[in-house]
mmCIF file of C-alpha atoms in Angstrom:
data_model
loop_
_atom_site.group_PDB
_atom_site.id
_atom_site.type_symbol
_atom_site.label_atom_id
_atom_site.label_comp_id
_atom_site.label_asym_id
_atom_site.label_seq_id
_atom_site.Cartn_x
_atom_site.Cartn_y
_atom_site.Cartn_z
ATOM 1 C CA MET A 202 -10.580 43.017 66.943
ATOM 2 C CA PHE A 203 -10.079 44.707 63.801
ATOM 3 C CA GLY A 204 -8.145 47.500 65.399
ATOM 4 C CA GLU A 205 -4.247 46.347 64.499
ATOM 5 C CA PHE A 206 -5.428 45.423 60.673
ATOM 6 C CA ILE A 207 -7.028 48.997 60.388
ATOM 7 C CA ARG A 208 -3.984 50.272 61.053
ATOM 8 C CA TRP A 209 -1.644 48.325 59.008
ATOM 9 C CA ILE A 210 -3.950 49.356 55.999
ATOM 10 C CA LYS A 211 -4.197 52.675 57.416
ATOM 11 C CA ALA A 212 -0.242 53.175 57.610
ATOM 12 C CA ASN A 213 0.441 51.857 53.784
ATOM 13 C CA GLY A 214 -2.312 53.583 52.530
ATOM 14 C CA TYR A 215 -4.103 50.639 51.157
ATOM 15 C CA ASN A 216 -7.273 52.876 52.473
ATOM 16 C CA SER A 217 -8.373 53.298 48.726
ATOM 17 C CA LYS A 218 -8.426 49.186 48.435
ATOM 18 C CA VAL A 219 -9.162 47.991 51.591
ATOM 19 C CA SER A 220 -12.067 49.131 54.174
ATOM 20 C CA THR A 221 -11.187 50.731 57.582
ATOM 21 C CA ASP A 222 -14.708 50.122 59.336
ATOM 22 C CA PRO A 223 -14.670 47.669 61.578
ATOM 23 C CA LYS A 224 -18.477 46.699 60.625
ATOM 24 C CA VAL A 225 -17.731 45.796 57.070
ATOM 25 C CA LEU A 226 -14.415 44.165 57.854
ATOM 26 C CA ALA A 227 -15.933 41.635 60.230
ATOM 27 C CA GLN A 228 -18.068 40.778 57.172
ATOM 28 C CA THR A 229 -15.762 40.331 54.636
ATOM 29 C CA THR A 230 -15.538 37.618 52.336
ATOM 30 C CA ILE A 231 -13.589 38.330 50.243
ATOM 31 C CA LEU A 232 -10.151 40.302 50.729
ATOM 32 C CA ASP A 233 -8.138 41.320 47.552
ATOM 33 C CA LEU A 234 -4.802 42.669 48.782
ATOM 34 C CA SER A 235 -3.286 42.073 45.266
ATOM 35 C CA GLY A 236 -0.549 44.309 43.104
ATOM 36 C CA LEU A 237 -0.288 46.699 46.828
ATOM 37 C CA HIS A 238 3.604 45.850 46.781
ATOM 38 C CA ILE A 239 2.861 44.253 50.142
ATOM 39 C CA ARG A 240 6.385 42.886 51.872
ATOM 40 C CA GLU A 241 5.341 41.759 54.979
ATOM 41 C CA LEU A 242 1.135 40.505 56.109
ATOM 42 C CA PRO A 243 0.284 41.208 59.425
ATOM 43 C CA ASP A 244 -0.435 39.063 62.020
ATOM 44 C CA SER A 245 -3.964 40.373 62.437
ATOM 45 C CA ILE A 246 -5.145 38.968 59.058
ATOM 46 C CA GLY A 247 -6.032 36.398 61.409
ATOM 47 C CA ALA A 248 -8.809 38.307 62.794
ATOM 48 C CA PHE A 249 -10.898 37.866 59.134
ATOM 49 C CA CYS A 250 -12.561 34.244 60.487
ATOM 50 C CA ASN A 251 -15.550 34.244 57.872
ATOM 51 C CA LEU A 252 -13.193 34.924 54.701
ATOM 52 C CA SER A 253 -14.000 32.867 51.695
ATOM 53 C CA ILE A 254 -11.644 34.301 49.266
ATOM 54 C CA LEU A 255 -7.911 35.874 49.792
ATOM 55 C CA LYS A 256 -6.214 37.244 47.105
ATOM 56 C CA LEU A 257 -2.656 38.114 47.964
ATOM 57 C CA SER A 258 -1.112 37.929 43.962
ATOM 58 C CA ASN A 259 1.489 40.206 42.902
ATOM 59 C CA ASN A 260 3.174 41.452 46.112
ATOM 60 C CA ARG A 261 6.311 41.024 47.720
ATOM 61 C CA LEU A 262 5.786 38.558 50.069
ATOM 62 C CA ASP A 263 8.482 36.127 51.494
ATOM 63 C CA THR A 264 6.662 34.356 53.748
ATOM 64 C CA LEU A 265 2.681 34.462 55.359
ATOM 65 C CA PRO A 266 2.137 34.654 59.019
ATOM 66 C CA SER A 267 1.267 31.592 60.786
ATOM 67 C CA SER A 268 -1.928 33.504 61.996
ATOM 68 C CA ILE A 269 -3.241 32.319 58.386
ATOM 69 C CA LYS A 270 -4.379 29.152 60.094
ATOM 70 C CA GLU A 271 -6.990 31.211 61.745
ATOM 71 C CA LEU A 272 -8.968 31.753 58.355
ATOM 72 C CA LYS A 273 -11.021 28.819 59.076
ATOM 73 C CA ALA A 274 -13.376 29.402 56.881
ATOM 74 C CA LEU A 275 -11.088 30.349 53.614
ATOM 75 C CA ARG A 276 -12.004 28.391 50.549
ATOM 76 C CA ASN A 277 -9.312 30.112 47.863
ATOM 77 C CA LEU A 278 -6.313 31.354 48.761
ATOM 78 C CA GLN A 279 -4.186 33.610 45.807
ATOM 79 C CA CYS A 280 -0.540 34.197 46.225
ATOM 80 C CA GLU A 281 0.890 34.182 42.772
ATOM 81 C CA ASN A 282 3.711 35.811 41.950
ATOM 82 C CA ASN A 283 5.306 36.908 44.957
ATOM 83 C CA LEU A 284 8.940 36.254 47.006
ATOM 84 C CA LEU A 285 7.941 33.159 49.153
ATOM 85 C CA THR A 286 10.383 30.646 49.708
ATOM 86 C CA SER A 287 8.422 28.405 52.115
ATOM 87 C CA ILE A 288 4.895 28.178 52.971
ATOM 88 C CA PRO A 289 4.095 27.689 56.959
ATOM 89 C CA PRO A 290 3.025 24.534 58.407
ATOM 90 C CA GLN A 291 -0.052 25.596 59.934
ATOM 91 C CA ILE A 292 -1.620 26.382 56.365
ATOM 92 C CA LYS A 293 -3.000 22.718 56.732
ATOM 93 C CA GLU A 294 -5.774 24.129 59.960
ATOM 94 C CA LEU A 295 -7.262 25.690 56.393
ATOM 95 C CA GLN A 296 -9.691 22.534 55.712
ATOM 96 C CA ASN A 297 -11.734 23.942 53.787
ATOM 97 C CA LEU A 298 -9.462 25.277 51.476
ATOM 98 C CA ILE A 299 -10.311 24.315 47.714
ATOM 99 C CA ILE A 300 -8.460 26.202 45.718
ATOM 100 C CA LEU A 301 -4.703 27.184 46.132
ATOM 101 C CA ASN A 302 -2.506 29.237 43.879
ATOM 102 C CA LEU A 303 1.378 29.745 44.606
ATOM 103 C CA ASN A 304 2.831 30.020 41.513
ATOM 104 C CA GLY A 305 5.733 32.436 40.560
ATOM 105 C CA ASN A 306 7.084 32.120 43.941
ATOM 106 C CA ARG A 307 10.571 30.528 45.205
ATOM 107 C CA LEU A 308 9.265 27.736 46.450
ATOM 108 C CA THR A 309 12.361 24.656 47.013
ATOM 109 C CA THR A 310 9.750 22.455 48.574
ATOM 110 C CA LEU A 311 6.289 22.136 49.736
ATOM 111 C CA PRO A 312 5.345 21.320 53.628
ATOM 112 C CA THR A 313 4.021 17.775 54.107
ATOM 113 C CA GLU A 314 1.409 19.830 55.693
ATOM 114 C CA LEU A 315 -0.060 21.036 53.018
ATOM 115 C CA PHE A 316 -1.016 17.780 51.313
ATOM 116 C CA GLU A 317 -3.773 17.641 54.036
ATOM 117 C CA LEU A 318 -5.939 20.035 52.452
ATOM 118 C CA THR A 319 -7.967 17.293 51.190
ATOM 119 C CA LYS A 320 -10.620 19.268 50.090
ATOM 120 C CA LEU A 321 -8.340 21.018 47.298
ATOM 121 C CA THR A 322 -9.754 20.941 43.461
ATOM 122 C CA ARG A 323 -7.578 23.106 42.295
ATOM 123 C CA LEU A 324 -3.833 23.174 42.442
ATOM 124 C CA THR A 325 -0.848 25.058 41.078
ATOM 125 C CA VAL A 326 2.728 26.008 42.148
ATOM 126 C CA GLY A 327 4.275 26.457 38.603
ATOM 127 C CA THR A 328 7.653 28.789 38.284
ATOM 128 C CA ASN A 329 9.322 27.667 41.329
ATOM 129 C CA PHE A 330 12.232 26.055 42.106
ATOM 130 C CA LEU A 331 11.054 22.612 43.360
ATOM 131 C CA THR A 332 12.853 19.218 42.747
ATOM 132 C CA ALA A 333 10.839 17.119 43.732
ATOM 133 C CA LEU A 334 6.743 16.281 44.845
ATOM 134 C CA PRO A 335 6.337 14.202 47.864
ATOM 135 C CA LYS A 336 4.003 11.073 47.792
ATOM 136 C CA GLU A 337 1.706 12.873 50.253
ATOM 137 C CA MET A 338 0.192 14.197 47.313
ATOM 138 C CA LYS A 339 -1.752 11.169 46.749
ATOM 139 C CA ASN A 340 -4.028 11.921 49.660
ATOM 140 C CA LEU A 341 -5.630 15.098 47.477
ATOM 141 C CA LYS A 342 -7.883 12.805 46.033
ATOM 142 C CA LYS A 343 -10.610 15.263 44.797
ATOM 143 C CA LEU A 344 -8.013 17.351 42.939
ATOM 144 C CA LEU A 345 -9.572 18.411 39.819
ATOM 145 C CA TYR A 346 -6.583 20.437 38.313
ATOM 146 C CA PHE A 347 -2.742 20.421 38.862
ATOM 147 C CA SER A 348 -0.083 22.867 37.032
ATOM 148 C CA CYS A 349 3.349 21.947 38.598
ATOM 149 C CA GLU A 350 5.115 23.690 35.686
ATOM 150 C CA THR A 351 8.376 25.237 35.293
ATOM 151 C CA ASN A 352 10.267 23.924 38.267
ATOM 152 C CA TYR A 353 13.223 21.608 38.400
ATOM 153 C CA ILE A 354 11.113 18.518 39.254
ATOM 154 C CA GLU A 355 12.849 15.315 37.889
ATOM 155 C CA GLU A 356 10.427 12.832 39.111
ATOM 156 C CA ILE A 357 7.214 13.019 39.154
ATOM 157 C CA PRO A 358 5.709 10.054 42.087
ATOM 158 C CA ASP A 359 3.126 7.425 41.776
ATOM 159 C CA VAL A 360 0.561 9.493 43.309
ATOM 160 C CA PHE A 361 -2.651 9.966 40.783
ATOM 161 C CA GLU A 362 -3.903 5.907 40.955
ATOM 162 C CA LEU A 363 -6.531 7.684 43.202
ATOM 163 C CA MET A 364 -7.246 10.766 41.454
ATOM 164 C CA HIS A 365 -9.869 9.645 38.994
ATOM 165 C CA SER A 366 -11.416 13.351 38.716
ATOM 166 C CA LEU A 367 -8.496 15.282 37.721
ATOM 167 C CA TYR A 368 -8.997 16.798 34.139
ATOM 168 C CA PHE A 369 -6.039 18.775 34.416
ATOM 169 C CA LEU A 370 -2.510 18.155 34.182
ATOM 170 C CA ASP A 371 0.327 20.465 33.544
ATOM 171 C CA LEU A 372 3.652 19.007 34.173
ATOM 172 C CA SER A 373 5.755 21.276 31.219
ATOM 173 C CA TYR A 374 9.246 22.391 31.722
ATOM 174 C CA ASN A 375 10.349 20.639 34.288
ATOM 175 C CA LYS A 376 13.185 17.888 34.032
ATOM 176 C CA ILE A 377 11.081 14.665 33.880
ATOM 177 C CA SER A 378 12.415 11.673 31.778
ATOM 178 C CA VAL A 379 10.345 9.150 33.197
ATOM 179 C CA LEU A 380 6.315 9.272 33.875
ATOM 180 C CA PRO A 381 4.746 7.545 36.434
ATOM 181 C CA LYS A 382 2.591 4.457 36.017
ATOM 182 C CA SER A 383 -0.367 5.730 37.806
ATOM 183 C CA LEU A 384 -1.007 8.500 35.505
ATOM 184 C CA SER A 385 -2.809 5.918 33.031
ATOM 185 C CA LYS A 386 -5.130 5.879 36.198
ATOM 186 C CA ILE A 387 -6.849 9.481 35.664
ATOM 187 C CA ALA A 388 -9.982 7.979 34.036
ATOM 188 C CA GLU A 389 -11.529 12.306 33.775
ATOM 189 C CA LEU A 390 -8.188 13.318 32.249
ATOM 190 C CA GLU A 391 -8.657 16.183 29.361
ATOM 191 C CA THR A 392 -5.664 17.972 29.297
ATOM 192 C CA LEU A 393 -2.339 16.803 29.678
ATOM 193 C CA LEU A 394 0.912 18.898 29.499
ATOM 194 C CA LEU A 395 4.463 17.493 29.257
ATOM 195 C CA GLU A 396 6.048 20.273 27.415
ATOM 196 C CA GLY A 397 9.432 21.071 27.780
ATOM 197 C CA ASN A 398 11.096 17.741 29.703
ATOM 198 C CA ARG A 399 13.262 14.860 28.729
ATOM 199 C CA LEU A 400 10.767 12.460 27.236
ATOM 200 C CA GLU A 401 11.817 9.932 25.251
ATOM 201 C CA SER A 402 8.794 7.962 25.055
ATOM 202 C CA LEU A 403 5.609 7.236 26.927
ATOM 203 C CA PRO A 404 3.415 5.111 28.968
ATOM 204 C CA SER A 405 0.226 4.106 26.653
ATOM 205 C CA LEU A 406 -2.456 7.231 26.883
ATOM 206 C CA SER A 407 -4.937 4.457 26.069
ATOM 207 C CA ASN A 408 -6.521 4.755 29.077
ATOM 208 C CA HIS A 409 -7.079 8.286 28.420
ATOM 209 C CA ASP A 410 -10.373 8.382 26.021
ATOM 210 C CA MET A 411 -11.207 11.082 27.544
ATOM 211 C CA LEU A 412 -8.179 13.406 27.011
ATOM 212 C CA ILE A 413 -9.032 16.269 24.265
ATOM 213 C CA LYS A 414 -5.254 18.481 24.439
ATOM 214 C CA LEU A 415 -2.092 16.693 24.369
ATOM 215 C CA ASN A 416 1.040 19.011 24.327
ATOM 216 C CA LEU A 417 4.339 16.951 24.390
ATOM 217 C CA SER A 418 6.687 19.840 22.113
ATOM 218 C CA ASN A 419 10.089 20.041 22.941
ATOM 219 C CA ASN A 420 11.340 16.809 24.393
ATOM 220 C CA GLN A 421 13.335 14.048 22.388
ATOM 221 C CA ILE A 422 10.186 11.666 21.655
ATOM 222 C CA ILE A 423 10.995 9.581 18.348
ATOM 223 C CA LYS A 424 8.369 7.322 18.680
ATOM 224 C CA LEU A 425 4.324 7.604 19.595
ATOM 225 C CA ASP A 426 2.045 5.725 20.590
ATOM 226 C CA ILE A 427 -1.600 7.393 20.603
ATOM 227 C CA GLU A 428 -3.983 4.550 20.181
ATOM 228 C CA GLY A 429 -7.346 5.482 21.994
ATOM 229 C CA LEU A 430 -7.560 8.924 21.935
ATOM 230 C CA GLU A 431 -10.475 9.265 19.895
ATOM 231 C CA ASP A 432 -11.511 13.097 21.404
ATOM 232 C CA LEU A 433 -8.300 14.416 20.854
ATOM 233 C CA GLN A 434 -8.611 17.967 19.813
ATOM 234 C CA ILE A 435 -5.469 19.489 19.970
ATOM 235 C CA LEU A 436 -1.728 17.303 19.441
ATOM 236 C CA ASN A 437 1.211 19.538 19.956
ATOM 237 C CA LEU A 438 4.207 17.550 18.804
ATOM 238 C CA ASP A 439 6.425 20.178 18.412
ATOM 239 C CA ASN A 440 10.314 20.383 18.514
ATOM 240 C CA ASN A 441 10.970 16.272 19.391
ATOM 241 C CA ASN A 442 12.545 14.084 17.341
ATOM 242 C CA LEU A 443 10.283 12.477 15.322
ATOM 243 C CA THR A 444 11.189 10.761 11.822
ATOM 244 C CA ALA A 445 7.525 9.736 11.164
ATOM 245 C CA LEU A 446 4.252 9.850 12.491
ATOM 246 C CA PRO A 447 2.423 6.791 13.141
ATOM 247 C CA GLU A 448 -0.782 5.776 10.464
ATOM 248 C CA GLU A 449 -2.887 5.703 13.789
ATOM 249 C CA ILE A 450 -2.336 9.146 13.545
ATOM 250 C CA CYS A 451 -5.458 8.989 10.566
ATOM 251 C CA SER A 452 -8.059 7.694 13.537
ATOM 252 C CA LEU A 453 -7.761 10.794 15.513
ATOM 253 C CA SER A 454 -11.407 12.212 13.842
ATOM 254 C CA LYS A 455 -12.040 15.107 16.436
ATOM 255 C CA LEU A 456 -8.396 16.361 15.521
ATOM 256 C CA ASN A 457 -8.923 20.359 15.249
ATOM 257 C CA TYR A 458 -4.824 21.275 15.477
ATOM 258 C CA LEU A 459 -1.796 19.401 14.619
ATOM 259 C CA SER A 460 1.269 20.922 15.179
ATOM 260 C CA LEU A 461 4.754 18.850 14.703
ATOM 261 C CA SER A 462 7.259 21.858 13.709
ATOM 262 C CA GLY A 463 10.612 21.189 14.555
ATOM 263 C CA ASN A 464 11.258 17.617 13.844
ATOM 264 C CA ARG A 465 12.729 15.682 11.316
ATOM 265 C CA VAL A 466 9.509 14.176 9.375
ATOM 266 C CA GLU A 467 10.248 12.991 5.680
ATOM 267 C CA ARG A 468 7.076 12.302 5.327
ATOM 268 C CA LEU A 469 2.887 12.501 5.992
ATOM 269 C CA PRO A 470 1.118 9.556 6.254
ATOM 270 C CA GLU A 471 -0.753 8.361 3.412
ATOM 271 C CA CYS A 472 -4.701 8.849 5.338
ATOM 272 C CA ILE A 473 -3.518 12.069 6.740
ATOM 273 C CA GLY A 474 -6.835 13.183 5.029
ATOM 274 C CA ASN A 475 -8.441 11.073 7.352
ATOM 275 C CA LEU A 476 -8.459 13.680 9.764
ATOM 276 C CA GLU A 477 -11.359 15.916 7.879
ATOM 277 C CA ASN A 478 -11.672 18.104 11.248
ATOM 278 C CA LEU A 479 -8.378 19.577 10.648
ATOM 279 C CA ILE A 480 -8.024 23.037 10.839
ATOM 280 C CA GLU A 481 -4.843 24.119 11.521
ATOM 281 C CA LEU A 482 -2.265 22.076 10.286
ATOM 282 C CA ASP A 483 1.836 23.123 11.403
ATOM 283 C CA VAL A 484 4.538 21.235 9.627
ATOM 284 C CA GLU A 485 7.206 23.977 9.631
ATOM 285 C CA GLU A 486 10.958 22.829 9.452
ATOM 286 C CA ASN A 487 10.714 19.536 8.301
ATOM 287 C CA ARG A 488 11.804 17.337 6.150
ATOM 288 C CA LEU A 489 9.007 17.072 4.067
ATOM 289 C CA LYS A 490 9.225 16.490 -0.147
ATOM 290 C CA GLU A 491 5.748 16.385 -0.687
ATOM 291 C CA LEU A 492 1.943 16.386 0.766
ATOM 292 C CA PRO A 493 0.263 13.333 -0.050
ATOM 293 C CA PRO A 494 -2.853 13.045 -2.450
ATOM 294 C CA SER A 495 -5.062 12.615 0.203
ATOM 295 C CA PHE A 496 -4.361 16.138 1.529
ATOM 296 C CA GLU A 497 -6.915 17.635 -0.199
ATOM 297 C CA LYS A 498 -9.359 15.866 1.612
ATOM 298 C CA LEU A 499 -8.947 18.286 4.752
ATOM 299 C CA LYS A 500 -11.716 20.669 3.450
ATOM 300 C CA LYS A 501 -11.952 22.482 7.031
ATOM 301 C CA LEU A 502 -8.229 23.005 7.177
ATOM 302 C CA LYS A 503 -7.490 27.135 7.429
ATOM 303 C CA ASN A 504 -4.169 27.431 8.205
ATOM 304 C CA LEU A 505 -1.160 25.331 7.306
ATOM 305 C CA TYR A 506 2.610 26.237 7.824
ATOM 306 C CA VAL A 507 4.972 24.719 5.678
ATOM 307 C CA GLN A 508 8.102 26.634 5.676
ATOM 308 C CA ASN A 509 11.127 24.922 5.995
ATOM 309 C CA ASN A 510 10.876 21.944 4.505
ATOM 310 C CA PHE A 511 11.218 20.931 0.870
ATOM 311 C CA LEU A 512 8.222 22.213 -0.599
ATOM 312 C CA SER A 513 7.418 25.140 -3.206
ATOM 313 C CA LYS A 514 4.147 26.674 -3.354
ATOM 314 C CA GLU A 515 2.964 24.909 -6.382
ATOM 315 C CA GLN A 516 2.711 21.675 -4.425
ATOM 316 C CA ILE A 517 0.494 23.143 -2.192
ATOM 317 C CA PRO A 518 -3.059 21.939 -3.112
ATOM 318 C CA GLN A 519 -5.603 24.337 -3.626
ATOM 319 C CA LEU A 520 -7.739 24.237 -0.476
ATOM 320 C CA PRO A 521 -10.911 26.504 -0.841
ATOM 321 C CA SER A 522 -10.793 26.785 3.044
ATOM 322 C CA LEU A 523 -7.083 27.551 3.208
ATOM 323 C CA GLU A 524 -7.068 30.920 4.841
ATOM 324 C CA PHE A 525 -3.115 31.233 5.801
ATOM 325 C CA CYS A 526 -0.288 29.499 4.434
ATOM 326 C CA ASP A 527 2.929 30.501 5.041
ATOM 327 C CA LEU A 528 4.682 29.487 1.650
ATOM 328 C CA LEU A 529 1.757 31.893 0.027
ATOM 329 C CA VAL A 530 2.249 34.684 1.677
ATOM 330 C CA MET B 13 2.606 56.865 30.496
ATOM 331 C CA ASP B 14 5.049 57.630 33.422
ATOM 332 C CA PHE B 15 8.545 58.096 33.637
ATOM 333 C CA LYS B 16 8.315 54.169 35.576
ATOM 334 C CA ALA B 17 6.717 52.715 32.925
ATOM 335 C CA GLN B 18 9.081 53.974 29.988
ATOM 336 C CA GLU B 19 12.088 53.304 32.179
ATOM 337 C CA ILE B 20 11.016 49.453 32.020
ATOM 338 C CA GLU B 21 9.946 49.800 28.506
ATOM 339 C CA LEU B 22 13.732 49.919 27.749
ATOM 340 C CA LYS B 23 13.974 46.373 29.605
ATOM 341 C CA ILE B 24 15.321 43.458 27.500
ATOM 342 C CA ILE B 25 12.820 41.301 27.380
ATOM 343 C CA CYS B 26 14.904 38.115 26.149
ATOM 344 C CA GLU B 27 18.361 37.661 25.354
ATOM 345 C CA CYS B 28 17.468 35.498 22.714
ATOM 346 C CA GLY B 29 16.952 38.145 19.724
ATOM 347 C CA ASN B 30 18.393 41.013 22.530
ATOM 348 C CA THR B 31 14.475 42.474 22.191
ATOM 349 C CA THR B 32 13.572 45.106 24.472
ATOM 350 C CA ILE B 33 9.582 45.399 25.859
ATOM 351 C CA LYS B 34 8.878 48.096 23.459
ATOM 352 C CA GLU B 35 10.084 46.621 20.308
ATOM 353 C CA ALA B 36 8.177 43.533 21.560
ATOM 354 C CA ILE B 37 5.385 45.538 21.755
ATOM 355 C CA GLU B 38 5.718 47.315 17.888
ATOM 356 C CA ILE B 39 6.233 43.608 16.916
ATOM 357 C CA PHE B 40 3.164 41.914 18.190
ATOM 358 C CA GLN B 41 1.208 44.960 17.243
ATOM 359 C CA GLU B 42 2.037 44.251 14.166
ATOM 360 C CA THR B 43 1.904 40.760 13.111
ATOM 361 C CA THR B 44 -1.273 38.457 13.402
ATOM 362 C CA LEU B 45 0.043 35.478 13.673
ATOM 363 C CA PRO B 46 -0.674 32.937 16.410
ATOM 364 C CA TYR B 47 1.944 33.508 19.770
ATOM 365 C CA LYS B 48 3.372 30.536 18.912
ATOM 366 C CA LYS B 49 4.726 31.741 15.594
ATOM 367 C CA ALA B 50 4.670 36.047 16.884
ATOM 368 C CA LYS B 51 7.224 34.644 19.614
ATOM 369 C CA LYS B 52 9.833 33.736 16.503
ATOM 370 C CA LEU B 53 9.746 37.069 15.264
ATOM 371 C CA VAL B 54 10.515 38.581 18.442
ATOM 372 C CA THR B 55 13.172 36.231 19.634
ATOM 373 C CA LYS B 56 14.640 34.604 16.549
ATOM 374 C CA CYS B 57 14.920 31.362 17.558
ATOM 375 C CA ASN B 58 12.882 28.396 17.885
ATOM 376 C CA LYS B 59 13.439 27.849 21.545
ATOM 377 C CA THR B 60 10.596 28.050 23.903
ATOM 378 C CA CYS B 61 13.123 30.687 25.631
ATOM 379 C CA CYS B 62 11.094 33.846 27.677
ATOM 380 C CA ARG B 63 8.057 31.816 27.946
ATOM 381 C CA ARG B 64 6.343 33.524 30.987
ATOM 382 C CA PRO B 65 7.119 37.647 30.053
ATOM 383 C CA LEU B 66 6.522 36.766 26.857
ATOM 384 C CA MET B 67 3.252 35.108 26.760
ATOM 385 C CA ALA B 68 1.706 38.129 29.259
ATOM 386 C CA LEU B 69 3.322 40.522 26.790
ATOM 387 C CA PHE B 70 1.024 39.087 23.829
ATOM 388 C CA ASN B 71 -1.217 38.302 25.959
ATOM 389 C CA MET B 72 -1.256 42.134 26.991
ATOM 390 C CA VAL B 73 -1.058 43.540 23.466
ATOM 391 C CA GLU B 74 -3.933 41.622 22.125
ATOM 392 C CA PHE B 75 -6.070 42.734 25.527
ATOM 393 C CA GLY B 76 -4.773 46.600 24.910
ATOM 394 C CA GLU B 77 -3.380 47.689 27.740
ATOM 395 C CA ILE B 78 0.626 46.994 28.944
ATOM 396 C CA ASP B 79 1.001 46.556 32.457
ATOM 397 C CA TYR B 80 4.435 47.245 32.175
ATOM 398 C CA GLU B 81 5.476 47.077 36.139
ATOM 399 C CA GLN B 82 4.403 42.901 35.473
ATOM 400 C CA ILE B 83 6.284 42.663 32.569
ATOM 401 C CA GLY B 84 9.092 43.848 34.913
ATOM 402 C CA PHE B 85 8.317 41.374 37.373
ATOM 403 C CA LEU B 86 7.698 38.743 35.313
ATOM 404 C CA ILE B 87 11.673 39.351 33.294
ATOM 405 C CA GLU B 88 13.249 39.753 36.855
ATOM 406 C CA GLN B 89 11.519 36.583 37.310
ATOM 407 C CA LYS B 90 12.856 34.697 34.807
ATOM 408 C CA ASN B 91 16.686 36.004 35.052
ATOM 409 C CA GLU B 92 16.663 34.566 38.233
ATOM 410 C CA ARG B 93 16.285 30.913 37.238
#
């Protein structure tokens, strides 16, 4: 049963990493073939009917054999950093798959069959050449974690309506200018990464009262609506077109990290001192001429980046908690 | 360090700053700044360029072990885009 696979292992010198004992292979549930410079996977991979985890990352695979459909027990398939240009439609046979990692390949499209894997909870397709996501993605109702960062996607389809449990969504480094309305339906969302897109504004995020991390850096945002984000701890607004921050930002009482470097902000809100849990503030490269008096109330502030504004050292309040300020180095 | 690693070490990791992997390692080793700021020391720009290889290298420097082959792959991957 494993004869052909064992011959392949021996012929390619993978013996040090993979057993060549048929009895061991028959009971194998985890097969780690990562980092072996593999260019082609043999059809005999289909013999591993008990396999639960298959690690193929960091190889040179440009395709997966259709025999992969035989891996009926597979729950976790790792294919990061290969040269995959397509995914065989037979992937739909892997009905027990819950984790699929296709980051760092050369995929231009995803087969609709992939979205028949309705048990998927974690799907990562970042750093590929995707220009679109199919509307069939809406079938993945159990998704908890989805990343399609660093692709060429202009429009995200309205697929999130029933993804109530999604807690991590990374759409960074695409070409998105408008977000889908169904984004607001993701009740459990904790991390939303939208860095490096073409967003000028955002839909209301007020339904995302569980959001902990929001990254909007490197967009073209002019105006910000952050009402209702009472659990937010990390907010990154670097490199946008903001000229001011809304007063509502002062109500983010759990905020630890606020970054808005590379904007055109002329003054911080008077109430900035209300951010009593703020640990790090980065306002580098703005147009600040002064810091509001309430700044002295930031009792937990440890790291402060204020270079490239119109501020002098003397304007930095002496905060006992402050461990680093780039202007004072 | 083997010959292949020495060869990879001389590759340019980012066009911004025209910095080699070797030089970037030295910069990352000498700073205590977080990635976002340390990256600017390497690229001398404010863009989010060369993110994957640079971030991977920064993490490897922090971890104390450099996988040159992996960094080389990530640079190639970036150059193909």
